[in-house]
XYZ file of C-alpha atoms in Angstrom:
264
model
C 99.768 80.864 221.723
C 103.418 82.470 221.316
C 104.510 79.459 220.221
C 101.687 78.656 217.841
C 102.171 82.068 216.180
C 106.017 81.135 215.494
C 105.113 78.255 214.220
C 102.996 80.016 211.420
C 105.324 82.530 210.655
C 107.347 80.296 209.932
C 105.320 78.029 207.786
C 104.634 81.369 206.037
C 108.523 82.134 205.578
C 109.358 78.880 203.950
C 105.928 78.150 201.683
C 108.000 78.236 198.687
C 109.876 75.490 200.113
C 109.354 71.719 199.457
C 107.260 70.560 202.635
C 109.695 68.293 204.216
C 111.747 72.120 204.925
C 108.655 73.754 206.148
C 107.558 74.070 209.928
C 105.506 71.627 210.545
C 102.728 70.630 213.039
C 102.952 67.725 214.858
C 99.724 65.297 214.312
C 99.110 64.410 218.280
C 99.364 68.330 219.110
C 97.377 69.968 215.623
C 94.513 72.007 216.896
C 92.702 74.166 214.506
C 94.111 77.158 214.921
C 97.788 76.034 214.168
C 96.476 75.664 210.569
C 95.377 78.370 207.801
C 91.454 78.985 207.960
C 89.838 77.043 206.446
C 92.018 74.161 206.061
C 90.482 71.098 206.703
C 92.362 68.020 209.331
C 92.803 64.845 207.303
C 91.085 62.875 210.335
C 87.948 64.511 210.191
C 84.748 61.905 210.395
C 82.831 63.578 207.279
C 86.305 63.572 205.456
C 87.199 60.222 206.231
C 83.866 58.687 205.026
C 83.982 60.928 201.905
C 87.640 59.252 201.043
C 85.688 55.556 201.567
C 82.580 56.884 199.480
C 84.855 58.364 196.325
C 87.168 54.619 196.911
C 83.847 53.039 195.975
C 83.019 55.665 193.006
C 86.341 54.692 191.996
C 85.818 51.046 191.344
C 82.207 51.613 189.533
C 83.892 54.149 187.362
C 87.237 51.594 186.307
C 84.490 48.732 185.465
C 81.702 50.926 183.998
C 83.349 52.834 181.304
C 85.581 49.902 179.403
C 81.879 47.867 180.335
C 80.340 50.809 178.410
C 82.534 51.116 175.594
C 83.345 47.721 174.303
C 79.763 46.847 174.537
C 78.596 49.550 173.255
C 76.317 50.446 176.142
C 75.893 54.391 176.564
C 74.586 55.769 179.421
C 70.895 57.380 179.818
C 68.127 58.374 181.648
C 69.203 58.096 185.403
C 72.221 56.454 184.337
C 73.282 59.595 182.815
C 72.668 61.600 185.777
C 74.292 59.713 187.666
C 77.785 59.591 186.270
C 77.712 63.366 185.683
C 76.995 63.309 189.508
C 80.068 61.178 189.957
C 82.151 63.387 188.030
C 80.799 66.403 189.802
C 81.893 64.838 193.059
C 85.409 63.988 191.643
C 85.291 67.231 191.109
C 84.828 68.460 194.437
C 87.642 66.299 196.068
C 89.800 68.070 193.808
C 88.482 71.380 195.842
C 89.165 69.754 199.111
C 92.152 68.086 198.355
C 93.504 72.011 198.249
C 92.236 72.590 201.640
C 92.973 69.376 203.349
C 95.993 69.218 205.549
C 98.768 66.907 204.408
C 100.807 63.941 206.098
C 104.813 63.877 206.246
C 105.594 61.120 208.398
C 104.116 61.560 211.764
C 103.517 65.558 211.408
C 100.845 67.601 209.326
C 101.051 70.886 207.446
C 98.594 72.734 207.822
C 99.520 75.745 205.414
C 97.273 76.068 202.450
C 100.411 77.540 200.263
C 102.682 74.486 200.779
C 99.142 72.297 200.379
C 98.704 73.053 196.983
C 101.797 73.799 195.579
C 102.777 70.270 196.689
C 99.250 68.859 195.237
C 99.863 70.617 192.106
C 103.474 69.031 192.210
C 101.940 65.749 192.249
C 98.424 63.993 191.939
C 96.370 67.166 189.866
C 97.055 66.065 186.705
C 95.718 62.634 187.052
C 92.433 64.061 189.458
C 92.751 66.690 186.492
C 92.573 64.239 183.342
C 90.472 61.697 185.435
C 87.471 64.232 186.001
C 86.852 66.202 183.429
C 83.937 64.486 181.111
C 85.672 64.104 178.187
C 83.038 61.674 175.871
C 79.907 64.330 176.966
C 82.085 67.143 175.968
C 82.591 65.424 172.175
C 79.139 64.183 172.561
C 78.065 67.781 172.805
C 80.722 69.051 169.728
C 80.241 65.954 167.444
C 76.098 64.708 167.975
C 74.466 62.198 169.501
C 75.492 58.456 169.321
C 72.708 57.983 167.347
C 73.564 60.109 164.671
C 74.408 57.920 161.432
C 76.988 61.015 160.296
C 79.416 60.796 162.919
C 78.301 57.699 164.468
C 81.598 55.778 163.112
C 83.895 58.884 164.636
C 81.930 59.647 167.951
C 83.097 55.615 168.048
C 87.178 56.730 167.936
C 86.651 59.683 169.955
C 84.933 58.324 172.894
C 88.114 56.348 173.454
C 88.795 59.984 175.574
C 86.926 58.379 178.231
C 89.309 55.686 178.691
C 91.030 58.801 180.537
C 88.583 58.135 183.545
C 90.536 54.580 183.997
C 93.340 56.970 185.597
C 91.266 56.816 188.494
C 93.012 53.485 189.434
C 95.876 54.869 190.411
C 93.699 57.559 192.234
C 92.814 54.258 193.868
C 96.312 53.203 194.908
C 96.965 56.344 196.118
C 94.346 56.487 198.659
C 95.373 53.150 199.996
C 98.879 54.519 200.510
C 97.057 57.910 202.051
C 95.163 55.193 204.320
C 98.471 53.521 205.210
C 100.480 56.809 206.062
C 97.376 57.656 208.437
C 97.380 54.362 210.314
C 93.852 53.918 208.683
C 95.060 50.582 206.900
C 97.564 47.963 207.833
C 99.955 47.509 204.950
C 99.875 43.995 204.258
C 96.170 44.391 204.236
C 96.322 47.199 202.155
C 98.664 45.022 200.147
C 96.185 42.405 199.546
C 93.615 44.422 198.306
C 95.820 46.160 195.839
C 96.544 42.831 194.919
C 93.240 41.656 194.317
C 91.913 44.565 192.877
C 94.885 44.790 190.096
C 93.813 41.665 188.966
C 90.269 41.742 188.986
C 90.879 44.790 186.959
C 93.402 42.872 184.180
C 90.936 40.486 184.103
C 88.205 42.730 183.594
C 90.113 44.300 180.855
C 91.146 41.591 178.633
C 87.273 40.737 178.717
C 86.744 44.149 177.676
C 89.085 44.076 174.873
C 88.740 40.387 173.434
C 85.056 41.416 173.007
C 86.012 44.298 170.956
C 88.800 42.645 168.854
C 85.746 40.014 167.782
C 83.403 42.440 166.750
C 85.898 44.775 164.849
C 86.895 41.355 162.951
C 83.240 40.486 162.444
C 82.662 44.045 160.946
C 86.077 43.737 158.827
C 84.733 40.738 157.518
C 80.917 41.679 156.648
C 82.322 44.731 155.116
C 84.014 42.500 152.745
C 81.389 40.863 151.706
C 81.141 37.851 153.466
C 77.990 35.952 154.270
C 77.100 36.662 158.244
C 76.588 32.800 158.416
C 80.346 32.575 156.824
C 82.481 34.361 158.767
C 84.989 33.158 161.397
C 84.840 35.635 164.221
C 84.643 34.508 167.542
C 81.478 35.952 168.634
C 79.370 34.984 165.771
C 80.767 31.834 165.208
C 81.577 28.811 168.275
C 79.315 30.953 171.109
C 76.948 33.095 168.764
C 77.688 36.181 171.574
C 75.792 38.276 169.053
C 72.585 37.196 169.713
C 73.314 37.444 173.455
C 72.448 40.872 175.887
C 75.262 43.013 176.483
C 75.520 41.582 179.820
C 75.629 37.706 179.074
C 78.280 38.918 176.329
C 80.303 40.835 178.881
C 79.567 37.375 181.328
C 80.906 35.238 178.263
C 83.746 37.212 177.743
C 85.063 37.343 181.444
C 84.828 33.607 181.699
C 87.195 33.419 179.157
C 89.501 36.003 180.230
C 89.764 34.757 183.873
C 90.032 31.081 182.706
C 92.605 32.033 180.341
C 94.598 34.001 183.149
C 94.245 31.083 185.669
C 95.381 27.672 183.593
C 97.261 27.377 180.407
C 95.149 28.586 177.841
């Protein structure tokens, strides 16, 4: 207990110091009490399979919203309730991640001062700008998507919610969180990286060739030019137009991934 309660004060002495200086805990030896109240042990089963849960609301939220933009697919209904919900929750982790005990090397620091200031210090501006709801906040200021005033601006300014695609490096940063616990093995941890970095690239180019065609379809109908005329991509040699959103968005991964994998 004696030594416990030095081991405090002096986590308590030294909070304004960078963690590596403070006292710390070592991991094998960290019961509860050698920690602020409160403070919740990385290792914990409900925290452990909340990190696996948000890693899996991380990937639906890097292919949903470029998926929702360039195709022009907004979310309603459930849809809508849901991704507030998944913001909400992003949210929340931002709570915890004040009150979770951190990792240096093999020991743990369990004082909530030194916790934040070194969260703060580091990943809260991306949780930060990755959270909040930018495109309902401008759909609340600027109208519906519907609205034919500001239709053609709520267009520009929902490019805010490319903000949420910060969450991949949210992503990469749990993987090295994973590796520093011993959850992961690093060449495993490697691979997956891997794989998801260029599922996402490829994901993105889809996203994006889509978009160029349409704004040179529009460029060119605004012009004057006969639909049946014009030489965009997507109404021309595939017709994507009269496709659904999702055989367009099928369309335009083919080509991305078949232009990322030969020569062209």
């Amino acid at each position: 207990m004696a030594k416990d309660m030095e081991a405090m004060a002096n986590i308590m002495a030294e909070g304004n110091k960078t963690p590596s200086s403070t006292a710390v805990v070592k991991v094998k030896n960290a019961p509860l009490r050698s920690m602020d109240w409160g403070v919740i042990h990385p290792l914990e089963p409900w925290r452990l399979a909340f990190d696996y849960f948000l890693m899996a609301l991380i990937v639906y939220s890097i292919i949903i919203v470029p998926y929702r933009l360039a195709f022009d697919v907004p979310a309603e209904g459930g849809w809508l309730a849901f991704e507030l919900i998944v913001d909400l929750l992003f949210l929340i982790d931002m709570g915890l991640n004040f009150n979770t005990a951190i990792f240096v090397g093999e020991d743990l620091i369990g004082h909530r001062k030194v916790i934040a200031v070194t969260y703060l210090r580091g990943w809260f501006v991306v949780d930060f700008l990755s959270t909040i709801p930018f495109d309902f906040i401008v759909d609340a200021i600027l109208g519906p998507a519907g609205s034919s005033a500001t239709g053609s601006d709520l267009k520009w300014f929902r490019l805010a919610r490319l903000l949420k695609l910060v969450r991949l490096a949210k992503l990469f940063k749990v993987f090295s969180k994973f590796e520093n616990e011993g959850r992961l093995h690093p060449a495993t941890s490697e691979l997956l990286q891997l794989s998801i970095a260029v599922g996402f690239l490829g994901h993105i180019l889809a996203c994006i060739w889509f978009m160029v065609g349409v704004a040179a379809l529009d460029a060119q109908l605004m012009r004057g030019i006969e639909p049946s005329q014009t030489q965009a991509w997507i109404s021309s040699s595939l017709n994507i137009t009269a496709l659904t959103p999702p055989e367009q968005y099928a369309a335009s991964l083919y080509w991305s991934f078949t232009t990322m994998t030969t020569l062209g």
